[in-house]
PDB file of C-alpha atoms in Angstrom:
ATOM      1  CA  UNK A   1     105.602 108.052 185.816  1.00  0.00           C
ATOM      2  CA  UNK A   2     109.053 106.996 187.028  1.00  0.00           C
ATOM      3  CA  UNK A   3     111.525 106.471 184.710  1.00  0.00           C
ATOM      4  CA  UNK A   4     113.477 103.120 183.002  1.00  0.00           C
ATOM      5  CA  UNK A   5     116.939 102.689 182.513  1.00  0.00           C
ATOM      6  CA  UNK A   6     117.647 100.008 180.403  1.00  0.00           C
ATOM      7  CA  UNK A   7     121.852  99.085 179.912  1.00  0.00           C
ATOM      8  CA  UNK A   8     123.700  97.570 177.361  1.00  0.00           C
ATOM      9  CA  UNK A   9     126.276  95.392 177.200  1.00  0.00           C
ATOM     10  CA  UNK A  10     128.932  96.007 174.436  1.00  0.00           C
ATOM     11  CA  UNK A  11     129.932  92.549 174.028  1.00  0.00           C
ATOM     12  CA  UNK A  12     127.095  90.879 174.274  1.00  0.00           C
ATOM     13  CA  UNK A  13     122.999  91.123 173.462  1.00  0.00           C
ATOM     14  CA  UNK A  14     122.520  91.093 177.020  1.00  0.00           C
ATOM     15  CA  UNK A  15     120.213  94.257 179.079  1.00  0.00           C
ATOM     16  CA  UNK A  16     119.860  95.309 182.607  1.00  0.00           C
ATOM     17  CA  UNK A  17     116.490  97.267 183.556  1.00  0.00           C
ATOM     18  CA  UNK A  18     117.283  99.538 187.006  1.00  0.00           C
ATOM     19  CA  UNK A  19     113.756 101.149 187.570  1.00  0.00           C
ATOM     20  CA  UNK A  20     115.381 104.486 189.314  1.00  0.00           C
ATOM     21  CA  UNK A  21     114.347 108.115 189.289  1.00  0.00           C
ATOM     22  CA  UNK A  22     116.363 110.672 187.317  1.00  0.00           C
ATOM     23  CA  UNK A  23     117.443 108.930 184.658  1.00  0.00           C
ATOM     24  CA  UNK A  24     116.438 109.822 181.012  1.00  0.00           C
ATOM     25  CA  UNK A  25     116.446 108.843 177.356  1.00  0.00           C
ATOM     26  CA  UNK A  26     120.362 109.855 175.970  1.00  0.00           C
ATOM     27  CA  UNK A  27     122.706 108.974 173.780  1.00  0.00           C
ATOM     28  CA  UNK A  28     126.359 107.829 175.049  1.00  0.00           C
ATOM     29  CA  UNK A  29     128.956 108.246 173.120  1.00  0.00           C
ATOM     30  CA  UNK A  30     132.535 106.328 173.665  1.00  0.00           C
ATOM     31  CA  UNK A  31     135.670 106.551 171.250  1.00  0.00           C
ATOM     32  CA  UNK A  32     133.802 108.283 168.958  1.00  0.00           C
ATOM     33  CA  UNK A  33     131.073 106.036 168.196  1.00  0.00           C
ATOM     34  CA  UNK A  34     127.249 106.068 169.022  1.00  0.00           C
ATOM     35  CA  UNK A  35     126.750 102.205 170.689  1.00  0.00           C
ATOM     36  CA  UNK A  36     123.972 100.703 171.897  1.00  0.00           C
ATOM     37  CA  UNK A  37     122.639 102.422 174.571  1.00  0.00           C
ATOM     38  CA  UNK A  38     118.713 102.420 175.544  1.00  0.00           C
ATOM     39  CA  UNK A  39     116.641 104.612 178.054  1.00  0.00           C
ATOM     40  CA  UNK A  40     113.206 104.080 178.453  1.00  0.00           C
ATOM     41  CA  UNK A  41     111.525 107.163 179.261  1.00  0.00           C
ATOM     42  CA  UNK A  42     108.968 106.296 181.761  1.00  0.00           C
ATOM     43  CA  UNK A  43     106.737 103.414 182.486  1.00  0.00           C
ATOM     44  CA  UNK A  44     103.140 103.276 183.462  1.00  0.00           C
ATOM     45  CA  UNK A  45     100.731 100.288 184.454  1.00  0.00           C
ATOM     46  CA  UNK A  46      97.133  99.194 182.541  1.00  0.00           C
ATOM     47  CA  UNK A  47      95.428  95.834 182.598  1.00  0.00           C
ATOM     48  CA  UNK A  48      98.310  93.914 183.817  1.00  0.00           C
ATOM     49  CA  UNK A  49     100.507  95.035 180.687  1.00  0.00           C
ATOM     50  CA  UNK A  50     103.893  97.313 180.954  1.00  0.00           C
ATOM     51  CA  UNK A  51     103.641 100.278 178.546  1.00  0.00           C
ATOM     52  CA  UNK A  52     107.320 102.470 178.397  1.00  0.00           C
ATOM     53  CA  UNK A  53     106.925 105.384 176.710  1.00  0.00           C
ATOM     54  CA  UNK A  54     109.510 107.110 175.542  1.00  0.00           C
ATOM     55  CA  UNK A  55     110.209 110.565 172.966  1.00  0.00           C
ATOM     56  CA  UNK A  56     113.466 108.313 171.831  1.00  0.00           C
ATOM     57  CA  UNK A  57     113.289 106.269 168.589  1.00  0.00           C
ATOM     58  CA  UNK A  58     112.568 102.500 168.403  1.00  0.00           C
ATOM     59  CA  UNK A  59     114.201  99.615 166.813  1.00  0.00           C
ATOM     60  CA  UNK A  60     112.475  96.737 166.004  1.00  0.00           C
ATOM     61  CA  UNK A  61     113.162  93.138 167.232  1.00  0.00           C
ATOM     62  CA  UNK A  62     112.306  90.459 169.976  1.00  0.00           C
ATOM     63  CA  UNK A  63     112.760  89.354 173.380  1.00  0.00           C
ATOM     64  CA  UNK A  64     111.963  86.968 176.338  1.00  0.00           C
ATOM     65  CA  UNK A  65     111.566  89.121 179.412  1.00  0.00           C
ATOM     66  CA  UNK A  66     113.033  86.479 181.927  1.00  0.00           C
ATOM     67  CA  UNK A  67     111.611  87.838 185.201  1.00  0.00           C
ATOM     68  CA  UNK A  68     112.313  86.684 188.700  1.00  0.00           C
ATOM     69  CA  UNK A  69     109.436  84.447 188.371  1.00  0.00           C
ATOM     70  CA  UNK A  70     109.357  82.331 185.197  1.00  0.00           C
ATOM     71  CA  UNK A  71     106.795  84.799 183.407  1.00  0.00           C
ATOM     72  CA  UNK A  72     108.783  84.445 180.189  1.00  0.00           C
ATOM     73  CA  UNK A  73     106.698  86.687 178.755  1.00  0.00           C
ATOM     74  CA  UNK A  74     107.619  87.983 174.545  1.00  0.00           C
ATOM     75  CA  UNK A  75     108.634  91.850 173.861  1.00  0.00           C
ATOM     76  CA  UNK A  76     108.255  93.280 170.528  1.00  0.00           C
ATOM     77  CA  UNK A  77     109.499  96.639 169.553  1.00  0.00           C
ATOM     78  CA  UNK A  78     111.202  97.452 171.818  1.00  0.00           C
ATOM     79  CA  UNK A  79     112.627 101.306 172.008  1.00  0.00           C
ATOM     80  CA  UNK A  80     116.265 101.851 170.624  1.00  0.00           C
ATOM     81  CA  UNK A  81     118.437 104.789 170.585  1.00  0.00           C
ATOM     82  CA  UNK A  82     119.614 105.614 166.474  1.00  0.00           C
ATOM     83  CA  UNK A  83     122.704 102.115 166.365  1.00  0.00           C
ATOM     84  CA  UNK A  84     126.260 102.431 165.045  1.00  0.00           C
ATOM     85  CA  UNK A  85     126.946  99.191 164.985  1.00  0.00           C
ATOM     86  CA  UNK A  86     130.613  97.758 163.524  1.00  0.00           C
ATOM     87  CA  UNK A  87     128.914  94.382 162.797  1.00  0.00           C
ATOM     88  CA  UNK A  88     127.021  95.296 159.461  1.00  0.00           C
ATOM     89  CA  UNK A  89     125.035  92.176 160.023  1.00  0.00           C
ATOM     90  CA  UNK A  90     123.460  94.047 162.410  1.00  0.00           C
ATOM     91  CA  UNK A  91     123.036  97.155 160.831  1.00  0.00           C
ATOM     92  CA  UNK A  92     119.874  96.061 158.247  1.00  0.00           C
ATOM     93  CA  UNK A  93     118.123  94.878 161.686  1.00  0.00           C
ATOM     94  CA  UNK A  94     117.657  97.603 163.396  1.00  0.00           C
ATOM     95  CA  UNK A  95     114.512 100.406 162.457  1.00  0.00           C
ATOM     96  CA  UNK A  96     113.965 103.666 163.418  1.00  0.00           C
ATOM     97  CA  UNK A  97     111.277 106.221 163.674  1.00  0.00           C
ATOM     98  CA  UNK A  98     110.627 109.584 165.894  1.00  0.00           C
ATOM     99  CA  UNK A  99     108.833 107.742 168.588  1.00  0.00           C
ATOM    100  CA  UNK A 100     107.661 104.677 169.760  1.00  0.00           C
ATOM    101  CA  UNK A 101     106.085 102.347 172.109  1.00  0.00           C
ATOM    102  CA  UNK A 102     106.473  99.690 173.469  1.00  0.00           C
ATOM    103  CA  UNK A 103     103.805  96.744 175.591  1.00  0.00           C
ATOM    104  CA  UNK A 104     105.069  94.028 178.151  1.00  0.00           C
ATOM    105  CA  UNK A 105     102.470  91.945 177.927  1.00  0.00           C
ATOM    106  CA  UNK A 106     102.037  89.640 181.316  1.00  0.00           C
ATOM    107  CA  UNK A 107     100.675  86.660 182.092  1.00  0.00           C
ATOM    108  CA  UNK A 108     100.084  87.147 185.432  1.00  0.00           C
ATOM    109  CA  UNK A 109      99.062  90.862 186.072  1.00  0.00           C
ATOM    110  CA  UNK A 110     101.132  90.310 189.236  1.00  0.00           C
ATOM    111  CA  UNK A 111     104.085  90.357 187.467  1.00  0.00           C
ATOM    112  CA  UNK A 112     103.876  94.443 187.681  1.00  0.00           C
ATOM    113  CA  UNK A 113     104.643  94.678 190.882  1.00  0.00           C
ATOM    114  CA  UNK A 114     108.340  93.440 190.416  1.00  0.00           C
ATOM    115  CA  UNK A 115     108.532  96.782 188.623  1.00  0.00           C
ATOM    116  CA  UNK A 116     109.125  98.864 191.663  1.00  0.00           C
ATOM    117  CA  UNK A 117     111.834 101.769 192.481  1.00  0.00           C
ATOM    118  CA  UNK A 118     114.744 100.592 193.152  1.00  0.00           C
ATOM    119  CA  UNK A 119     114.445  96.877 191.141  1.00  0.00           C
ATOM    120  CA  UNK A 120     117.043  95.786 189.116  1.00  0.00           C
ATOM    121  CA  UNK A 121     115.623  92.549 185.978  1.00  0.00           C
ATOM    122  CA  UNK A 122     117.627  91.349 183.320  1.00  0.00           C
ATOM    123  CA  UNK A 123     116.010  91.060 179.157  1.00  0.00           C
ATOM    124  CA  UNK A 124     117.722  88.552 176.713  1.00  0.00           C
ATOM    125  CA  UNK A 125     117.616  90.459 173.153  1.00  0.00           C
ATOM    126  CA  UNK A 126     117.377  88.521 170.058  1.00  0.00           C
ATOM    127  CA  UNK A 127     116.957  90.659 166.767  1.00  0.00           C
ATOM    128  CA  UNK A 128     114.229  90.170 164.767  1.00  0.00           C
ATOM    129  CA  UNK A 129     114.838  89.326 160.728  1.00  0.00           C
ATOM    130  CA  UNK A 130     113.548  91.171 158.097  1.00  0.00           C
ATOM    131  CA  UNK A 131     112.043  88.766 156.317  1.00  0.00           C
ATOM    132  CA  UNK A 132     109.445  88.405 159.219  1.00  0.00           C
ATOM    133  CA  UNK A 133     108.258  91.690 158.993  1.00  0.00           C
ATOM    134  CA  UNK A 134     104.134  92.238 157.353  1.00  0.00           C
ATOM    135  CA  UNK A 135     103.478  95.017 155.353  1.00  0.00           C
ATOM    136  CA  UNK A 136     102.098  97.517 158.333  1.00  0.00           C
ATOM    137  CA  UNK A 137     105.709  97.144 159.917  1.00  0.00           C
ATOM    138  CA  UNK A 138     107.438  98.081 156.665  1.00  0.00           C
ATOM    139  CA  UNK A 139     104.649 100.982 156.200  1.00  0.00           C
ATOM    140  CA  UNK A 140     106.128 102.181 159.940  1.00  0.00           C
ATOM    141  CA  UNK A 141     109.340 101.527 159.813  1.00  0.00           C
ATOM    142  CA  UNK A 142     112.370 103.443 158.381  1.00  0.00           C
ATOM    143  CA  UNK A 143     116.095 102.305 158.430  1.00  0.00           C
ATOM    144  CA  UNK A 144     118.413 104.598 160.930  1.00  0.00           C
ATOM    145  CA  UNK A 145     119.511 107.963 159.587  1.00  0.00           C
ATOM    146  CA  UNK A 146     122.800 107.928 158.017  1.00  0.00           C
ATOM    147  CA  UNK A 147     125.704 107.895 160.408  1.00  0.00           C
ATOM    148  CA  UNK A 148     126.575 112.144 161.231  1.00  0.00           C
ATOM    149  CA  UNK A 149     129.763 112.979 160.502  1.00  0.00           C
ATOM    150  CA  UNK A 150     131.274 112.553 163.926  1.00  0.00           C
ATOM    151  CA  UNK A 151     134.084 115.546 163.601  1.00  0.00           C
ATOM    152  CA  UNK A 152     131.073 117.772 162.642  1.00  0.00           C
ATOM    153  CA  UNK A 153     129.158 116.599 165.756  1.00  0.00           C
ATOM    154  CA  UNK A 154     132.631 117.189 168.472  1.00  0.00           C
ATOM    155  CA  UNK A 155     133.263 120.673 166.153  1.00  0.00           C
ATOM    156  CA  UNK A 156     129.874 121.614 167.294  1.00  0.00           C
ATOM    157  CA  UNK A 157     130.349 120.863 170.594  1.00  0.00           C
ATOM    158  CA  UNK A 158     133.516 122.663 170.488  1.00  0.00           C
ATOM    159  CA  UNK A 159     132.305 125.764 169.446  1.00  0.00           C
ATOM    160  CA  UNK A 160     128.729 125.865 171.081  1.00  0.00           C
ATOM    161  CA  UNK A 161     130.244 124.717 174.617  1.00  0.00           C
ATOM    162  CA  UNK A 162     127.805 123.032 177.348  1.00  0.00           C
ATOM    163  CA  UNK A 163     125.410 125.400 178.892  1.00  0.00           C
ATOM    164  CA  UNK A 164     122.733 123.431 181.356  1.00  0.00           C
ATOM    165  CA  UNK A 165     120.732 126.744 182.207  1.00  0.00           C
ATOM    166  CA  UNK A 166     119.083 128.476 179.331  1.00  0.00           C
ATOM    167  CA  UNK A 167     120.770 131.994 178.250  1.00  0.00           C
ATOM    168  CA  UNK A 168     120.187 134.726 175.772  1.00  0.00           C
ATOM    169  CA  UNK A 169     121.109 134.733 172.731  1.00  0.00           C
ATOM    170  CA  UNK A 170     124.995 136.423 172.104  1.00  0.00           C
ATOM    171  CA  UNK A 171     123.780 138.563 169.289  1.00  0.00           C
ATOM    172  CA  UNK A 172     120.257 139.741 170.065  1.00  0.00           C
ATOM    173  CA  UNK A 173     121.274 139.508 174.516  1.00  0.00           C
ATOM    174  CA  UNK A 174     117.782 137.951 174.329  1.00  0.00           C
ATOM    175  CA  UNK A 175     115.604 135.688 172.273  1.00  0.00           C
ATOM    176  CA  UNK A 176     115.902 133.085 171.261  1.00  0.00           C
ATOM    177  CA  UNK A 177     117.025 131.590 174.097  1.00  0.00           C
ATOM    178  CA  UNK A 178     119.552 128.863 174.046  1.00  0.00           C
ATOM    179  CA  UNK A 179     120.985 126.366 176.253  1.00  0.00           C
ATOM    180  CA  UNK A 180     123.049 122.188 175.726  1.00  0.00           C
ATOM    181  CA  UNK A 181     125.075 122.644 173.305  1.00  0.00           C
ATOM    182  CA  UNK A 182     123.744 125.485 171.895  1.00  0.00           C
ATOM    183  CA  UNK A 183     120.490 124.603 171.340  1.00  0.00           C
ATOM    184  CA  UNK A 184     117.372 126.995 170.815  1.00  0.00           C
ATOM    185  CA  UNK A 185     114.392 124.716 170.902  1.00  0.00           C
ATOM    186  CA  UNK A 186     112.746 121.578 172.404  1.00  0.00           C
ATOM    187  CA  UNK A 187     112.301 118.459 171.010  1.00  0.00           C
ATOM    188  CA  UNK A 188     109.148 118.966 170.265  1.00  0.00           C
ATOM    189  CA  UNK A 189     109.298 122.639 168.640  1.00  0.00           C
ATOM    190  CA  UNK A 190     108.834 125.128 171.187  1.00  0.00           C
ATOM    191  CA  UNK A 191     111.204 127.479 172.778  1.00  0.00           C
ATOM    192  CA  UNK A 192     113.261 127.101 176.093  1.00  0.00           C
ATOM    193  CA  UNK A 193     112.395 129.650 178.368  1.00  0.00           C
ATOM    194  CA  UNK A 194     115.065 131.756 181.213  1.00  0.00           C
ATOM    195  CA  UNK A 195     115.158 129.115 183.889  1.00  0.00           C
ATOM    196  CA  UNK A 196     115.223 126.231 181.968  1.00  0.00           C
ATOM    197  CA  UNK A 197     117.969 123.402 182.495  1.00  0.00           C
ATOM    198  CA  UNK A 198     118.987 120.467 181.552  1.00  0.00           C
ATOM    199  CA  UNK A 199     121.425 117.575 182.293  1.00  0.00           C
ATOM    200  CA  UNK A 200     124.590 116.720 180.267  1.00  0.00           C
ATOM    201  CA  UNK A 201     123.045 113.813 178.933  1.00  0.00           C
ATOM    202  CA  UNK A 202     119.542 115.329 177.771  1.00  0.00           C
ATOM    203  CA  UNK A 203     121.611 117.936 176.107  1.00  0.00           C
ATOM    204  CA  UNK A 204     123.250 114.886 174.246  1.00  0.00           C
ATOM    205  CA  UNK A 205     120.472 113.575 173.484  1.00  0.00           C
ATOM    206  CA  UNK A 206     118.531 116.529 172.163  1.00  0.00           C
ATOM    207  CA  UNK A 207     121.493 117.431 169.734  1.00  0.00           C
ATOM    208  CA  UNK A 208     121.890 113.981 168.385  1.00  0.00           C
ATOM    209  CA  UNK A 209     118.162 113.883 168.091  1.00  0.00           C
ATOM    210  CA  UNK A 210     118.268 117.734 166.458  1.00  0.00           C
ATOM    211  CA  UNK A 211     121.002 116.980 163.622  1.00  0.00           C
ATOM    212  CA  UNK A 212     119.582 113.381 162.258  1.00  0.00           C
ATOM    213  CA  UNK A 213     116.170 115.001 162.238  1.00  0.00           C
ATOM    214  CA  UNK A 214     116.224 118.742 161.235  1.00  0.00           C
ATOM    215  CA  UNK A 215     119.584 119.592 159.815  1.00  0.00           C
ATOM    216  CA  UNK A 216     121.625 115.836 158.287  1.00  0.00           C
ATOM    217  CA  UNK A 217     118.037 115.345 155.347  1.00  0.00           C
ATOM    218  CA  UNK A 218     118.671 118.573 154.093  1.00  0.00           C
ATOM    219  CA  UNK A 219     122.384 118.192 154.028  1.00  0.00           C
ATOM    220  CA  UNK A 220     122.006 115.188 151.985  1.00  0.00           C
ATOM    221  CA  UNK A 221     119.609 117.166 149.390  1.00  0.00           C
ATOM    222  CA  UNK A 222     123.075 118.789 148.109  1.00  0.00           C
ATOM    223  CA  UNK A 223     123.861 116.812 145.398  1.00  0.00           C
ATOM    224  CA  UNK A 224     128.121 116.834 146.189  1.00  0.00           C
ATOM    225  CA  UNK A 225     127.188 115.524 149.572  1.00  0.00           C
ATOM    226  CA  UNK A 226     127.661 111.434 148.724  1.00  0.00           C
ATOM    227  CA  UNK A 227     130.604 112.360 147.203  1.00  0.00           C
ATOM    228  CA  UNK A 228     132.284 114.375 150.405  1.00  0.00           C
ATOM    229  CA  UNK A 229     134.094 112.738 152.893  1.00  0.00           C
ATOM    230  CA  UNK A 230     133.351 112.625 157.020  1.00  0.00           C
ATOM    231  CA  UNK A 231     135.877 115.951 157.489  1.00  0.00           C
ATOM    232  CA  UNK A 232     133.955 117.861 154.624  1.00  0.00           C
ATOM    233  CA  UNK A 233     130.377 116.519 155.808  1.00  0.00           C
ATOM    234  CA  UNK A 234     130.904 117.154 159.551  1.00  0.00           C
ATOM    235  CA  UNK A 235     132.301 120.546 158.536  1.00  0.00           C
ATOM    236  CA  UNK A 236     129.252 121.333 156.621  1.00  0.00           C
ATOM    237  CA  UNK A 237     127.415 120.106 159.233  1.00  0.00           C
ATOM    238  CA  UNK A 238     128.767 122.457 161.961  1.00  0.00           C
ATOM    239  CA  UNK A 239     128.519 125.296 159.149  1.00  0.00           C
ATOM    240  CA  UNK A 240     124.433 124.416 159.237  1.00  0.00           C
ATOM    241  CA  UNK A 241     124.062 124.355 162.838  1.00  0.00           C
ATOM    242  CA  UNK A 242     125.800 127.434 163.247  1.00  0.00           C
ATOM    243  CA  UNK A 243     123.613 129.422 160.364  1.00  0.00           C
ATOM    244  CA  UNK A 244     120.568 126.918 159.659  1.00  0.00           C
ATOM    245  CA  UNK A 245     119.618 124.098 158.326  1.00  0.00           C
ATOM    246  CA  UNK A 246     118.546 125.148 154.293  1.00  0.00           C
ATOM    247  CA  UNK A 247     121.619 127.200 153.809  1.00  0.00           C
ATOM    248  CA  UNK A 248     122.147 125.551 150.003  1.00  0.00           C
ATOM    249  CA  UNK A 249     120.309 127.431 147.807  1.00  0.00           C
ATOM    250  CA  UNK A 250     119.723 130.504 150.143  1.00  0.00           C
ATOM    251  CA  UNK A 251     119.668 134.030 148.743  1.00  0.00           C
ATOM    252  CA  UNK A 252     121.687 135.029 151.589  1.00  0.00           C
ATOM    253  CA  UNK A 253     124.000 131.902 151.027  1.00  0.00           C
ATOM    254  CA  UNK A 254     125.502 132.103 146.875  1.00  0.00           C
ATOM    255  CA  UNK A 255     128.719 132.142 147.268  1.00  0.00           C
ATOM    256  CA  UNK A 256     129.285 128.949 149.358  1.00  0.00           C
ATOM    257  CA  UNK A 257     126.218 127.341 147.456  1.00  0.00           C
ATOM    258  CA  UNK A 258     128.084 127.926 144.438  1.00  0.00           C
ATOM    259  CA  UNK A 259     131.651 126.487 145.213  1.00  0.00           C
ATOM    260  CA  UNK A 260     129.499 122.840 146.658  1.00  0.00           C
ATOM    261  CA  UNK A 261     127.926 123.659 143.321  1.00  0.00           C
ATOM    262  CA  UNK A 262     130.948 123.539 141.294  1.00  0.00           C
ATOM    263  CA  UNK A 263     132.862 121.673 143.665  1.00  0.00           C
ATOM    264  CA  UNK A 264     135.851 124.630 143.995  1.00  0.00           C
ATOM    265  CA  UNK A 265     137.644 123.213 147.296  1.00  0.00           C
ATOM    266  CA  UNK A 266     139.968 125.763 146.111  1.00  0.00           C
ATOM    267  CA  UNK A 267     137.578 128.462 147.494  1.00  0.00           C
ATOM    268  CA  UNK A 268     135.817 127.003 150.163  1.00  0.00           C
ATOM    269  CA  UNK A 269     137.782 128.842 152.492  1.00  0.00           C
ATOM    270  CA  UNK A 270     137.037 132.163 151.317  1.00  0.00           C
ATOM    271  CA  UNK A 271     133.766 130.912 150.997  1.00  0.00           C
ATOM    272  CA  UNK A 272     132.958 129.903 154.978  1.00  0.00           C
ATOM    273  CA  UNK A 273     134.581 133.369 155.847  1.00  0.00           C
ATOM    274  CA  UNK A 274     131.971 135.430 154.607  1.00  0.00           C
ATOM    275  CA  UNK A 275     129.678 134.048 156.886  1.00  0.00           C
ATOM    276  CA  UNK A 276     130.991 135.866 160.239  1.00  0.00           C
ATOM    277  CA  UNK A 277     128.464 138.717 160.585  1.00  0.00           C
ATOM    278  CA  UNK A 278     130.953 141.165 160.831  1.00  0.00           C
ATOM    279  CA  UNK A 279     130.546 144.358 162.909  1.00  0.00           C
ATOM    280  CA  UNK A 280     129.010 142.593 165.835  1.00  0.00           C
ATOM    281  CA  UNK A 281     129.961 141.301 169.035  1.00  0.00           C
ATOM    282  CA  UNK A 282     130.042 137.390 167.541  1.00  0.00           C
ATOM    283  CA  UNK A 283     132.255 138.362 164.487  1.00  0.00           C
ATOM    284  CA  UNK A 284     135.233 136.904 166.210  1.00  0.00           C
ATOM    285  CA  UNK A 285     134.095 134.148 167.027  1.00  0.00           C
ATOM    286  CA  UNK A 286     132.091 133.034 164.290  1.00  0.00           C
ATOM    287  CA  UNK A 287     135.613 133.995 162.224  1.00  0.00           C
ATOM    288  CA  UNK A 288     136.908 131.087 163.953  1.00  0.00           C
ATOM    289  CA  UNK A 289     134.670 128.719 163.469  1.00  0.00           C
ATOM    290  CA  UNK A 290     134.492 129.466 159.589  1.00  0.00           C
ATOM    291  CA  UNK A 291     138.232 128.620 160.183  1.00  0.00           C
ATOM    292  CA  UNK A 292     138.413 125.715 161.887  1.00  0.00           C
ATOM    293  CA  UNK A 293     135.364 124.571 159.573  1.00  0.00           C
ATOM    294  CA  UNK A 294     137.727 125.237 156.629  1.00  0.00           C
ATOM    295  CA  UNK A 295     140.451 122.851 158.171  1.00  0.00           C
ATOM    296  CA  UNK A 296     138.170 120.477 158.808  1.00  0.00           C
ATOM    297  CA  UNK A 297     136.770 120.792 155.229  1.00  0.00           C
ATOM    298  CA  UNK A 298     140.280 120.556 153.569  1.00  0.00           C
ATOM    299  CA  UNK A 299     141.851 117.421 155.788  1.00  0.00           C
TER     300      UNK A 299
END
């Protein structure tokens, strides 16, 4: 299947489709915010319809496809990346699920021939009001997850570093093999192997997906979480990514659990510093990370 890249113009709801190889679903970060940037993972032809399938989450809106010839087909359930939009009136319209698919129904089956490698097409999108959703829609679609605290994502990237090739775990000298921004599992949950590679765009997409899917939900269950500012949430996101999403309340994390439960912020730095794997080769690096997390929390 050939990947399809759907580029977004930040000034208008007007998109350009470039069909080319070696493009993947991803998120792009501009000026610290996740902007609308859509990458659809590939297409196939079936009975005069174009099916674009991707592991990316999707948004609910409709559009008219403006082909070189006047086909003018309507499209719904278009796959989109999670959105951070400065326009609050738009936020209510975005919907997401872990996976999605769109069907571009072509009134003329020959229209599929337009979607060839190297061709460019334009799509003009209009967001669908929530009141137009059916009961089936509301059962499937859910709001985009709460925005990840960017300071935490930045801290994770700073300490994990980007590695395009899978490498042995620094502590075990073997499995689990790690790649990208400290990822030990693929999107489907399987482990990486030596010899596996990843691009920076793929690693960015994987990091955001895993943070929103696997780490943010457990953190949001911490009673004090809604009261924390973005720096405090970011510090805990980095801590969780390094030591486990479900650390709160776990047997080996009584101290930091108590500090968070009782909101003893004067003890947060000493609590962070308890989790450095003392006596190991990674102690010094983990100590620097815990200190950075504490500084961010108290910033």
